[in-house]
PDB file of C-alpha atoms and ligand atoms in Angstrom:
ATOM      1  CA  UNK A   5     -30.208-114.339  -5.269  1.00 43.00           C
ATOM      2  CA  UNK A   6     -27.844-111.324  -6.466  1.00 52.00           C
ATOM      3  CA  UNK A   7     -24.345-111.501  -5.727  1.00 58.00           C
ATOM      4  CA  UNK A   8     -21.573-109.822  -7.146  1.00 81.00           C
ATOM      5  CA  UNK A   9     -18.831-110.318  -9.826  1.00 94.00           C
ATOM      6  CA  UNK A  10     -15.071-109.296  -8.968  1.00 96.00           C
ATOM      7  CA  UNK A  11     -13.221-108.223 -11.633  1.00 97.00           C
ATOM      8  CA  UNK A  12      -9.816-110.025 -11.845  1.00 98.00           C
ATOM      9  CA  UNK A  13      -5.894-108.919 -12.744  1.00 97.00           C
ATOM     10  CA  UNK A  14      -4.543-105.465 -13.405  1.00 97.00           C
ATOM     11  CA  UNK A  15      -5.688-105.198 -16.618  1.00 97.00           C
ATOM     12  CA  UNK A  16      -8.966-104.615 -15.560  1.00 98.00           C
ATOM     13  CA  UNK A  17      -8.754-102.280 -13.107  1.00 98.00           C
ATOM     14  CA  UNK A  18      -9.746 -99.520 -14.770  1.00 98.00           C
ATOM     15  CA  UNK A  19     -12.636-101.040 -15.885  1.00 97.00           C
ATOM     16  CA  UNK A  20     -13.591-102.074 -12.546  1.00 97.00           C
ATOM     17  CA  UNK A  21     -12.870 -98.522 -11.397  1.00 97.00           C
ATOM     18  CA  UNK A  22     -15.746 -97.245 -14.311  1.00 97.00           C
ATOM     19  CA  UNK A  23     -18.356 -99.689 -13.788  1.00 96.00           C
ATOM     20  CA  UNK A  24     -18.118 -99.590  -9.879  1.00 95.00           C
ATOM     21  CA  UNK A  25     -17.064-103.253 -10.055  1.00 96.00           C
ATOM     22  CA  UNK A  26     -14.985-105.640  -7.155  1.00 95.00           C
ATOM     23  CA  UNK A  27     -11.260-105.638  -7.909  1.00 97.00           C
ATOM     24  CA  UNK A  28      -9.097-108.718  -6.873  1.00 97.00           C
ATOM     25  CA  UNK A  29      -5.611-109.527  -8.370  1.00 96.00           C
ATOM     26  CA  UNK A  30      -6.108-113.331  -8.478  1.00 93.00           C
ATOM     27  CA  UNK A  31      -9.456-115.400  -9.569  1.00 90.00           C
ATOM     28  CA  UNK A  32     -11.739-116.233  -6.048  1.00 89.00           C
ATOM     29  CA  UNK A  33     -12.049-119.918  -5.137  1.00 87.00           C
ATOM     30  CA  UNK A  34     -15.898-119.022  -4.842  1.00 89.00           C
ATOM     31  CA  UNK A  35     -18.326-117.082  -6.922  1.00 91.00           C
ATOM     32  CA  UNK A  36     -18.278-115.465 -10.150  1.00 95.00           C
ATOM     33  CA  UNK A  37     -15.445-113.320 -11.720  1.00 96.00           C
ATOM     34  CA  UNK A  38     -15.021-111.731 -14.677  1.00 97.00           C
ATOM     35  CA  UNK A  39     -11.538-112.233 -16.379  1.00 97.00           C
ATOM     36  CA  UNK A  40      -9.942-111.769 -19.721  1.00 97.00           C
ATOM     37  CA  UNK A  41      -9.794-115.186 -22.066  1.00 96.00           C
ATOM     38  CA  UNK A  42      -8.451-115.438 -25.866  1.00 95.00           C
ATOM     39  CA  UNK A  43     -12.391-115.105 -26.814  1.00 94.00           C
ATOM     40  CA  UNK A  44     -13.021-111.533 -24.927  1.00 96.00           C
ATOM     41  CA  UNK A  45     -13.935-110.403 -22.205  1.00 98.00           C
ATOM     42  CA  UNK A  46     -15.539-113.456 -19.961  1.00 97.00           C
ATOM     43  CA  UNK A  47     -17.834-114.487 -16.721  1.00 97.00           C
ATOM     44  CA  UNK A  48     -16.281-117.372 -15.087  1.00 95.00           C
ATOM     45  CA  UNK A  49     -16.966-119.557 -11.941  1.00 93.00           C
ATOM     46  CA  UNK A  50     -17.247-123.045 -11.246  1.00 91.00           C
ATOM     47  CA  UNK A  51     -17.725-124.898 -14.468  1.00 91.00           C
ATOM     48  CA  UNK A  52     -19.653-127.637 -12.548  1.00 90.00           C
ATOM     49  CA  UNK A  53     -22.116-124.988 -11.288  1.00 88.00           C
ATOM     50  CA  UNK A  54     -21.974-122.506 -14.409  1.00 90.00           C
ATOM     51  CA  UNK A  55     -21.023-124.091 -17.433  1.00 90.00           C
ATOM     52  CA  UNK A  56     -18.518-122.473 -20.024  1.00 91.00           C
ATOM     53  CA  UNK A  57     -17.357-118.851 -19.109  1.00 94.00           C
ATOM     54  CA  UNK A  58     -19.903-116.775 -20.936  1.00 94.00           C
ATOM     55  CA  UNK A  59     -18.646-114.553 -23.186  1.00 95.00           C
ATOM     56  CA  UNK A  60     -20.349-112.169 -26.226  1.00 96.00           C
ATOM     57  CA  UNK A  61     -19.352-113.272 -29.564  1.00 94.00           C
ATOM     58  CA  UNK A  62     -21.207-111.808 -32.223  1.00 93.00           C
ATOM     59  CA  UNK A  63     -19.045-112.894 -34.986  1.00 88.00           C
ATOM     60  CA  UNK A  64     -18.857-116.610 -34.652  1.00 83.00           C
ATOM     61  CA  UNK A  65     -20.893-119.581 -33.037  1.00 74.00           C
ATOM     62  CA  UNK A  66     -24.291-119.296 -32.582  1.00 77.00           C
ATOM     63  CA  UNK A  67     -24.474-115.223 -33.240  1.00 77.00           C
ATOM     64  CA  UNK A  68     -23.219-116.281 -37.007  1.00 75.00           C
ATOM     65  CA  UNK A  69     -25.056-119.051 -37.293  1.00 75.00           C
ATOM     66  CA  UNK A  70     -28.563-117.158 -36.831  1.00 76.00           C
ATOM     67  CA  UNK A  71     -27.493-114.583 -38.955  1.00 79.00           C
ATOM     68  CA  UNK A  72     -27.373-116.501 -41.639  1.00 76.00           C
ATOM     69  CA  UNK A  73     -29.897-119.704 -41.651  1.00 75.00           C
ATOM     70  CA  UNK A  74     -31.626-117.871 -38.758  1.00 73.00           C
ATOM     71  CA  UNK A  75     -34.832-117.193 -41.161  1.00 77.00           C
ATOM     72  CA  UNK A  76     -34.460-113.076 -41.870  1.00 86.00           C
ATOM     73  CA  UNK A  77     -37.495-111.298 -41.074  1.00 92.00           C
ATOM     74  CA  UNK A  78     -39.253-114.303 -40.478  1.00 90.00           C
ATOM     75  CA  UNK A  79     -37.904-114.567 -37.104  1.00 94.00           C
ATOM     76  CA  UNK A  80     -40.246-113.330 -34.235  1.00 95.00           C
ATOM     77  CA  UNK A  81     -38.107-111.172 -33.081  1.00 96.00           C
ATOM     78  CA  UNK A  82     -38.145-109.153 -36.445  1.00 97.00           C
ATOM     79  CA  UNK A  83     -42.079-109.592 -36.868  1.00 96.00           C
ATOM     80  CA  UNK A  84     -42.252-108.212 -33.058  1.00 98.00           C
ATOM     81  CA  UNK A  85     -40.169-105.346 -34.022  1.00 98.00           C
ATOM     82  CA  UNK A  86     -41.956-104.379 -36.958  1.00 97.00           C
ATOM     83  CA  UNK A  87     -38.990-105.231 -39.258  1.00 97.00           C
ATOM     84  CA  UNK A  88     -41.231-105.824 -42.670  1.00 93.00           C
ATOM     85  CA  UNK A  89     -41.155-105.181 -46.529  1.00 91.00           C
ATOM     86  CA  UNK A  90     -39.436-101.673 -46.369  1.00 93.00           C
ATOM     87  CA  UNK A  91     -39.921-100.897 -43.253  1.00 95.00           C
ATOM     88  CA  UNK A  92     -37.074-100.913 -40.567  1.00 97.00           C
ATOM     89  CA  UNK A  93     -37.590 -99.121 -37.253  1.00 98.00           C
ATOM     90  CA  UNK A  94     -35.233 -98.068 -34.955  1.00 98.00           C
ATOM     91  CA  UNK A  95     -35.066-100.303 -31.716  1.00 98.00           C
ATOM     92  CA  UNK A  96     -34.094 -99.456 -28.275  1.00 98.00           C
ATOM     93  CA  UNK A  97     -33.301-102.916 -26.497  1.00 98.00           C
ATOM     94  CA  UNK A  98     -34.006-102.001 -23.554  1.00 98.00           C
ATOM     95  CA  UNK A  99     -32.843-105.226 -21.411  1.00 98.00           C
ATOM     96  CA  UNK A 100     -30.131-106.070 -23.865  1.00 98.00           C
ATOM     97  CA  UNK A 101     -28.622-108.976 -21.685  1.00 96.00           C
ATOM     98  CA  UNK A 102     -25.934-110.280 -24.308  1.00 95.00           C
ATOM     99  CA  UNK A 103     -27.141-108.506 -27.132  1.00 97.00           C
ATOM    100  CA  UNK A 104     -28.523-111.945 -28.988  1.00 95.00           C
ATOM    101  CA  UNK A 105     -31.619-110.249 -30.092  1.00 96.00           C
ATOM    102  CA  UNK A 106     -29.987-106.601 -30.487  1.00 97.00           C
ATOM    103  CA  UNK A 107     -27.769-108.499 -32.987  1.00 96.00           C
ATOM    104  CA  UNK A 108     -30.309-110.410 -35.127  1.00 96.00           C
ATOM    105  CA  UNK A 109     -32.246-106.844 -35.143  1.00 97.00           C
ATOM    106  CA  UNK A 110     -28.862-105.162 -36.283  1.00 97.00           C
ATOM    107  CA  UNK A 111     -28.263-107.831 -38.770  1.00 96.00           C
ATOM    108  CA  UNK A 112     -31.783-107.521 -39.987  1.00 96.00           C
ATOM    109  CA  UNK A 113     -30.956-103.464 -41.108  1.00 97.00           C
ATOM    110  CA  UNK A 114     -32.307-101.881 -37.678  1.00 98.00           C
ATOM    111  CA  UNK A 115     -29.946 -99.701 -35.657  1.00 98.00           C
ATOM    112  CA  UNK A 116     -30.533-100.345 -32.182  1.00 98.00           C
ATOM    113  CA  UNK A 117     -29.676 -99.335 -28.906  1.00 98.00           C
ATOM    114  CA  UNK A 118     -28.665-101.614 -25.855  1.00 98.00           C
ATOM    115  CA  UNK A 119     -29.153-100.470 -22.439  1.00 98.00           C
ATOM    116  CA  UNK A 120     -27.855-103.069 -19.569  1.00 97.00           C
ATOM    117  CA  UNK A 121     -28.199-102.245 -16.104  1.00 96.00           C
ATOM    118  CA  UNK A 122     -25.820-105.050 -14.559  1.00 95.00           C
ATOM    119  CA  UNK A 123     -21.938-103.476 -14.615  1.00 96.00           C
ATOM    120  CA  UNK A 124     -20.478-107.188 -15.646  1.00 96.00           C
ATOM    121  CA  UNK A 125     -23.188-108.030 -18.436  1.00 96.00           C
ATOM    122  CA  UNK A 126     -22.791-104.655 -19.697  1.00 97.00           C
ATOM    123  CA  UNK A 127     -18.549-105.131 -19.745  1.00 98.00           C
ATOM    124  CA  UNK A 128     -19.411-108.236 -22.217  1.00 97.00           C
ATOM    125  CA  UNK A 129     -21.493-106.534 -24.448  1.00 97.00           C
ATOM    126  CA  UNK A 130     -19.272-103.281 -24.798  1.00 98.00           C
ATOM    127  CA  UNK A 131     -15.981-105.939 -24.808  1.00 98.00           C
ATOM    128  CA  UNK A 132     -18.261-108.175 -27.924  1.00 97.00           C
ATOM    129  CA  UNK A 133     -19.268-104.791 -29.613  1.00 98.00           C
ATOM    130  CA  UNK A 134     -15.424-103.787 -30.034  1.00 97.00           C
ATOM    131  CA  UNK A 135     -14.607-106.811 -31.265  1.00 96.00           C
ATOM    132  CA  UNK A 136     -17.198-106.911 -34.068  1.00 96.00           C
ATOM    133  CA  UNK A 137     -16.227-103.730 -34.937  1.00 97.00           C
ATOM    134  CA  UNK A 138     -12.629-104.958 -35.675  1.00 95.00           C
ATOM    135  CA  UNK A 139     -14.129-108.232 -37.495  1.00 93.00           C
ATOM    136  CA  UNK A 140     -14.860-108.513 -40.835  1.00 92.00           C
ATOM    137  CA  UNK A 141     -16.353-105.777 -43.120  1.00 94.00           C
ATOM    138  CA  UNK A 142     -20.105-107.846 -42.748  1.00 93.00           C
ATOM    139  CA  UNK A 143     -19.906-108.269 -39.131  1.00 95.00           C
ATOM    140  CA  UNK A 144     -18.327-104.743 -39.215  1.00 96.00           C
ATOM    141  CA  UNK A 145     -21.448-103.263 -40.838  1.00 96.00           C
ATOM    142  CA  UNK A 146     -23.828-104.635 -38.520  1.00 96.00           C
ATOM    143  CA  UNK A 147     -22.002-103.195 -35.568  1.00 97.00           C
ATOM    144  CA  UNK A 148     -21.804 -99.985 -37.063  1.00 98.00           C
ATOM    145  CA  UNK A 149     -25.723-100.396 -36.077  1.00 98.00           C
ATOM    146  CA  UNK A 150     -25.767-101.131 -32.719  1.00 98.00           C
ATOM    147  CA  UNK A 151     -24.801 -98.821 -29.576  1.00 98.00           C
ATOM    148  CA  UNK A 152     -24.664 -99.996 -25.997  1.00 98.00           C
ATOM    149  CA  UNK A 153     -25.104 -97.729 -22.887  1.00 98.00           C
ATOM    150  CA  UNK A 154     -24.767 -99.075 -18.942  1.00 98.00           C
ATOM    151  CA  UNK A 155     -28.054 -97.568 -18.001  1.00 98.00           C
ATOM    152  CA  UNK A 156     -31.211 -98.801 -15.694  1.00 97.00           C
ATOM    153  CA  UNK A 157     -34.125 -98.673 -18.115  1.00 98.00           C
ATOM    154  CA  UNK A 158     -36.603 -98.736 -15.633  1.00 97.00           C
ATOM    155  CA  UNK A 159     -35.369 -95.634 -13.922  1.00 97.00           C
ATOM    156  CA  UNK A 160     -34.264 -93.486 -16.885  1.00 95.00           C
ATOM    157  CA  UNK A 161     -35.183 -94.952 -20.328  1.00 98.00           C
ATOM    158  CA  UNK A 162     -35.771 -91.387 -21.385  1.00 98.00           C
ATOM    159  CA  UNK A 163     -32.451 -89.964 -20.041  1.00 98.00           C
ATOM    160  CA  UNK A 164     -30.523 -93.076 -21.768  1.00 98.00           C
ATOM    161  CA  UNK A 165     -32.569 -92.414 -25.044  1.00 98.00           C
ATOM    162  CA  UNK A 166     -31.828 -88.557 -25.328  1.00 98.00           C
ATOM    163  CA  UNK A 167     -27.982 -89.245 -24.339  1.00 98.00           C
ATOM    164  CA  UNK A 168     -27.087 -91.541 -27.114  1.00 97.00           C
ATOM    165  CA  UNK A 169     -28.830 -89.126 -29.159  1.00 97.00           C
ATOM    166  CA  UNK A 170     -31.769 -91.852 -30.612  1.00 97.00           C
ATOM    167  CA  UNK A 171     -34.845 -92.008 -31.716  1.00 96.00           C
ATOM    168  CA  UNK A 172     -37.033 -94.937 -29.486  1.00 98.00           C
ATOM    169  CA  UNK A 173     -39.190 -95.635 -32.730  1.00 98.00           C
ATOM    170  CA  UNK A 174     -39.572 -99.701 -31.252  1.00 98.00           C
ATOM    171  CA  UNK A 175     -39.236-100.471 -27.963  1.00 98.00           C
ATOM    172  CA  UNK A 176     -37.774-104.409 -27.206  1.00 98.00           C
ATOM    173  CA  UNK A 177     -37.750-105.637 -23.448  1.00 98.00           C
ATOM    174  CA  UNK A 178     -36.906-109.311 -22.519  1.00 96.00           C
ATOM    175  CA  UNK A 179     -37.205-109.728 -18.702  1.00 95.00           C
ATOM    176  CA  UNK A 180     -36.132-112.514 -16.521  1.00 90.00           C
ATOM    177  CA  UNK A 181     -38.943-114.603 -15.928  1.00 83.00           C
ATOM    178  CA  UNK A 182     -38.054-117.775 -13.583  1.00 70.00           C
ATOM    179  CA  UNK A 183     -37.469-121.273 -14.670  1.00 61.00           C
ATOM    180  CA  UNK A 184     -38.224-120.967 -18.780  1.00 55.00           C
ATOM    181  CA  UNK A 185     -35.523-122.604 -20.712  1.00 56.00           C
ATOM    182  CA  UNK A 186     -35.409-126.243 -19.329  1.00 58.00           C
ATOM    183  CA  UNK A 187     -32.123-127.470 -21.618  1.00 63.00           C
ATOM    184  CA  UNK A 188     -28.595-127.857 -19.513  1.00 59.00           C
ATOM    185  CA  UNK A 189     -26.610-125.531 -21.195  1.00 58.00           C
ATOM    186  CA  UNK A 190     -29.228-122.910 -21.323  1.00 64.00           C
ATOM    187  CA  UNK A 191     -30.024-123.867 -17.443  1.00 74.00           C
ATOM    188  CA  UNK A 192     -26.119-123.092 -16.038  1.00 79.00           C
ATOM    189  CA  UNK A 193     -26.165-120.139 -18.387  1.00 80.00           C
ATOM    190  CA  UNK A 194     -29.324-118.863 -16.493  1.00 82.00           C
ATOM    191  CA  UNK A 195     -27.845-119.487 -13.413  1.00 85.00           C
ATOM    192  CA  UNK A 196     -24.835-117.012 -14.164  1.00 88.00           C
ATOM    193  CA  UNK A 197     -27.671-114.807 -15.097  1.00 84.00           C
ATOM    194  CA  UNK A 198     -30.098-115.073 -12.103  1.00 84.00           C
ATOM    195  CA  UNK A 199     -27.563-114.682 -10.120  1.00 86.00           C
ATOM    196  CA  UNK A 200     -26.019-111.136 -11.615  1.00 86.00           C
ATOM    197  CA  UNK A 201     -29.599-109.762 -12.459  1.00 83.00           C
ATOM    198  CA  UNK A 202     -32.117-111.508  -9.917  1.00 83.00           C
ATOM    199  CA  UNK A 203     -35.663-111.880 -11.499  1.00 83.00           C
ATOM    200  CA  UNK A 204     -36.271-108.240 -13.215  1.00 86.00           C
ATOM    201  CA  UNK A 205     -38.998-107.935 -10.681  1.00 89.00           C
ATOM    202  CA  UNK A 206     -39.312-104.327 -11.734  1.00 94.00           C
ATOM    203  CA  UNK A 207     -40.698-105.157 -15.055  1.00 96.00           C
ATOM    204  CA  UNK A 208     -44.519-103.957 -14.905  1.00 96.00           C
ATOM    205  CA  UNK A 209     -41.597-100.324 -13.940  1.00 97.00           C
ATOM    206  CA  UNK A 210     -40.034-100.724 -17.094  1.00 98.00           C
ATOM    207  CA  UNK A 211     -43.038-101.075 -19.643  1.00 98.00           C
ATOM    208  CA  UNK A 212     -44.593 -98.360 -17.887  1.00 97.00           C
ATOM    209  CA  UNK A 213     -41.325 -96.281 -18.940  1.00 98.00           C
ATOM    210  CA  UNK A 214     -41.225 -98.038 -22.312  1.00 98.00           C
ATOM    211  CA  UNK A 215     -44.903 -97.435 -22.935  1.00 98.00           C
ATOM    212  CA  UNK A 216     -44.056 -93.393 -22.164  1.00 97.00           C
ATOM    213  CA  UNK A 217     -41.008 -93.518 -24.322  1.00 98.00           C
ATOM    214  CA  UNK A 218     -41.657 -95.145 -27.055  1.00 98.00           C
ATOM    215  CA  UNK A 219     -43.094 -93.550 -30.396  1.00 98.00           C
ATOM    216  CA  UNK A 220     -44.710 -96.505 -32.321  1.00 98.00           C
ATOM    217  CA  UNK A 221     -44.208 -99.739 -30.353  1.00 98.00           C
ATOM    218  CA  UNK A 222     -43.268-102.128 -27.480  1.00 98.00           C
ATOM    219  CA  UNK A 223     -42.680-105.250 -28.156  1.00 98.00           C
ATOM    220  CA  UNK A 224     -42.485-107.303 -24.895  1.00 98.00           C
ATOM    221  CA  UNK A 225     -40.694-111.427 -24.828  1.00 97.00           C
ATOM    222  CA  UNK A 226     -42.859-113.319 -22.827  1.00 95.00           C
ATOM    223  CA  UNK A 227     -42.411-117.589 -22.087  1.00 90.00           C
ATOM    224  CA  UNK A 228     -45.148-118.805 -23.776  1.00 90.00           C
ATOM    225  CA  UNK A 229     -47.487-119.476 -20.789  1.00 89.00           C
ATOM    226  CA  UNK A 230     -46.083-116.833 -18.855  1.00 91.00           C
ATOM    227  CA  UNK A 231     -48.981-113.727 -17.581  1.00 93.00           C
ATOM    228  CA  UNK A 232     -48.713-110.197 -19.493  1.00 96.00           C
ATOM    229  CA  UNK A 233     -46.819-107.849 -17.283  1.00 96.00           C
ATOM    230  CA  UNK A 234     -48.514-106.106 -15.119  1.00 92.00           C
ATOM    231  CA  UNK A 235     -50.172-103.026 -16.873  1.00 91.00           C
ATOM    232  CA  UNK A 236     -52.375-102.549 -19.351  1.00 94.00           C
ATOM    233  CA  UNK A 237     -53.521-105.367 -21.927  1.00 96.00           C
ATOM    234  CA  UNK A 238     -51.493-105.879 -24.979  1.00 97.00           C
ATOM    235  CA  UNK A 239     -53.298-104.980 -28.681  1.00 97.00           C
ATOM    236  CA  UNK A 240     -51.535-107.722 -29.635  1.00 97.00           C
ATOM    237  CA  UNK A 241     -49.697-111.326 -29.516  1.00 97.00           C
ATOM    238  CA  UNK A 242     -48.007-113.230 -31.674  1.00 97.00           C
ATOM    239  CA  UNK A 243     -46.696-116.579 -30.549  1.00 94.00           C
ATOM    240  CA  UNK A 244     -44.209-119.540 -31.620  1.00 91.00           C
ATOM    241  CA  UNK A 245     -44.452-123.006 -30.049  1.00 88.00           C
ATOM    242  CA  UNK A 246     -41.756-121.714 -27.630  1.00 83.00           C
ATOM    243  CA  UNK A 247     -42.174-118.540 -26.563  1.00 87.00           C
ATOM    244  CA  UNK A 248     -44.350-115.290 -27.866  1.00 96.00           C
ATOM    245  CA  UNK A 249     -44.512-111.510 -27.990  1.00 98.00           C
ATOM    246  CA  UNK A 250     -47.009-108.856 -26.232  1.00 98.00           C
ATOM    247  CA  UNK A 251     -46.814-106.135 -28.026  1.00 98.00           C
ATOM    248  CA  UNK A 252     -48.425-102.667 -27.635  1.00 98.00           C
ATOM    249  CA  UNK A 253     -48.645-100.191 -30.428  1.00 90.00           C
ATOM    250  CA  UNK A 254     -48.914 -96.958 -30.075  1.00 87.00           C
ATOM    251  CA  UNK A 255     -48.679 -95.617 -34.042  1.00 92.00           C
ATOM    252  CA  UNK A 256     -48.156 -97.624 -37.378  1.00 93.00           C
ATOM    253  CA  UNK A 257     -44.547 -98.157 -38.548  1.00 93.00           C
ATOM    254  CA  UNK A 258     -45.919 -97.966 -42.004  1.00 85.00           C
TER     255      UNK A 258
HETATM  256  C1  SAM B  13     -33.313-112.291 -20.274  1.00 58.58           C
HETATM  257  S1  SAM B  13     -31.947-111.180 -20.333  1.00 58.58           S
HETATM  258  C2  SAM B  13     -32.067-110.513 -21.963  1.00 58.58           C
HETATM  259  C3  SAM B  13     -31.418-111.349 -23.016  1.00 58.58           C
HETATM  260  C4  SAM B  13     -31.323-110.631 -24.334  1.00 58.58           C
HETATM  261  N1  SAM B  13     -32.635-110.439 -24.937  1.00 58.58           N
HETATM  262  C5  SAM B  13     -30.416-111.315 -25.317  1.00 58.58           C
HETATM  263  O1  SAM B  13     -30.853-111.540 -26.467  1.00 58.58           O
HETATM  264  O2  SAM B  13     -29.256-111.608 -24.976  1.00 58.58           O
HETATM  265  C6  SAM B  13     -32.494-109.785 -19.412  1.00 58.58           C
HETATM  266  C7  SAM B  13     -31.438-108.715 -19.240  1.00 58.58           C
HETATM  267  O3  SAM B  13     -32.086-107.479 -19.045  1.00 58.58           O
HETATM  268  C8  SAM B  13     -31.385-106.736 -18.086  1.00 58.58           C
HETATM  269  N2  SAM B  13     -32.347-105.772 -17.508  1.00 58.58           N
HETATM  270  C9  SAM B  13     -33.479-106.062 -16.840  1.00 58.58           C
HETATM  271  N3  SAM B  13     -34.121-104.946 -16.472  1.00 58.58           N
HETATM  272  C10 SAM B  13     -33.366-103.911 -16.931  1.00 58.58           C
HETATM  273  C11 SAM B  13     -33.504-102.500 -16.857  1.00 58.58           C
HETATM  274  N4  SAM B  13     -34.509-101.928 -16.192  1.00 58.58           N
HETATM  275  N5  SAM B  13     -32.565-101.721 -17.450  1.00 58.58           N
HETATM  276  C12 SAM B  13     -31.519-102.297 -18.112  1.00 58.58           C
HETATM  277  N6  SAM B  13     -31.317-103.635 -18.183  1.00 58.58           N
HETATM  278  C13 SAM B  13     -32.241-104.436 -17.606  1.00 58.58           C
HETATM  279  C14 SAM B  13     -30.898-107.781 -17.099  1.00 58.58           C
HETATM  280  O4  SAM B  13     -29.799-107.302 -16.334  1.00 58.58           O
HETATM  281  C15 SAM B  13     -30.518-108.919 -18.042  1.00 58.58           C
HETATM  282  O5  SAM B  13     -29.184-108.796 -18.459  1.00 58.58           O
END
C-alpha cells in the first residue's frame, strides 16, 4: 500500500514546498517521516516496523565498501551495462531508488543519470549526492558523474533525458518486484520502500519508454525466477545465483 511521508521541522519546509511533500513541525506518532539526522537527510518510522532510518550514503558503509572489493567490471551490473575493456556508456538509471547501482556505475567511469519518481526517495538521493560532492576528492570524482532529476520515467523518460541535457546511450531499470530479498534488514528496508513506491506495476510502461529512448541498450534487474516484463522477449540474459539481467540491445556499444 502507498502512503505518504511528512516532512518534519522548519528546516525543511522549503523542501517540502518543492517536492509537493506533507509538512508537520514535530515527528508523527504513526507512519513515515522524513527528518534531518547527523548522517543526511533520513526516512524514519517505527524502528520495530522499519529498521534503521534509511539514509543515502555514498561515501561510507556499504556504498564504499563495493566500490572497492565490490569486483570492478566484473559485477553484473557493469556487464549489464556494457561497461567493458574501453568501453563506457552513458547510463540513464531510470528507477534510481537510492542510487546503489547509479553509484557502482559512476564509480566504474560511466556518467549516469538518476530519475526517481517518489518526492522522499528522490530528497535522499539529491541530499547523498551533495554530500559526496563535498567528500573526498575520490568520492568527489565519482559524483561529478552522476546527476539526479525527480522525474516519472514511465511518463516522460524522453522529456527527463533532453532536460538534463544527456545522451540515453544504456538504459538501467530496477522495478519493484514483490517479496525478493528474504534477509531482515533488507526485508524492513523493503517495507519503507513498498510502502513509498507500491509495486512499480507500470513497468511493462516504462521499458516500452526505455526501449523508445534508448540508443544502444536496456538493461532490465529481474529476481532470478521472476517473468520478463511484459513486452517483447529479451536478446539476452545473463544471470548470478541471485538475481539476473534481461537485456535488450538495440546497437553495439563497441
Ligand atoms: C527497487 S528500487 C531501485 C533500487 C536501485 N536500483 C538502487 O540501486 O538503489 C525501484 C525504484 O524505482 C523507482 N521507480 C519505479 N518506477 C519509476 C519510474 N517510472 N520513474 C522513476 N522512478 C521509478 C521507485 O520509486 C523506486 O524508488
Amino acid at each position: 500500500m502507498k502512503s505518504d511521508v511528512v516532512a518534519v521541522g522548519e528546516a525543511l519546509r522549503p523542501l517540502a514546498e518543492r517536492l509537493g511533500l506533507a509538512w508537520a513541525s514535530a515527528q508523527p506518532a504513526q507512519g513515515l517521516a522524513l527528518i534531518e539526522t547527523p548522517q543526511g537527510l533520513a526516512i524514519a518510522g517505527d524502528p520495530l516496523r522499519y529498521g534503521n532510518p534509511l539514509v543515502v550514503d555514498f561515501a561510507t558503509g556499504r556504498a564504499d565498501h563495493r566500490r572497492r572489493f565490490g569486483g570492478g567490471r566484473g559485477q553484473l551490473v557493469a556487464k549489464a551495462c556494457g561497461l567493458g575493456k574501453g568501453v563506457t556508456p552513458r547510463v540513464v538509471d531510470a528507477t534510481a531508488g537510492l542510487g546503489r547501482d547509479a553509484f557502482v556505475l559512476a564509480g566504474l567511469g560511466a556518467p549516469v543519470l538518476m530519475l526517481e519518481r517518489m518526492p522522499a526517495i528522490f530528497a535522499l538521493l539529491e541530499d547523498g549526492l551533495r554530500r559526496a560532492l563535498g567528500a573526498d576528492a575520490e568520492i568527489h570524482d565519482i559524483a561529478m558523474r552522476l546527476q539526479a532529476r525527480w522525474a516519472d520515467a514511465a511518463s516522460d523518460l524522453a522529456g527527463a533525458v533532453v532536460a538534463s541535457g544527456f545522451e540515453a546511450q544504456v538504459i538501467h531499470l530496477d522495478p519493484m518486484f514483490p517479496h525478493r530479498d528474504k534477509s531482515a534488514l533488507v526485508k524492513k528496508e523493503m517495507r519503507v520502500f513498498r510502502e513509498l513506491a507500491g509495486d512499480d506495476d507500470d513497468a511493462p510502461r516504462l521499458l516500452e519508454a526505455a526501449l523508445d529512448v534508448a540508443t544502444h541498450r536496456v538493461a532490465v534487474k529481474r529476481p532470478r525466477r521472476a517473468p520478463p516484463i511484459a513486452g517483447p522477449r529479451p536478446a539476452h540474459v545473463i544471470e548470478t545465483r541471485t538475481s539476473r539481467y534481461d537485456l535488450y540491445v538495440h546497437r553495439s556499444l563497441r
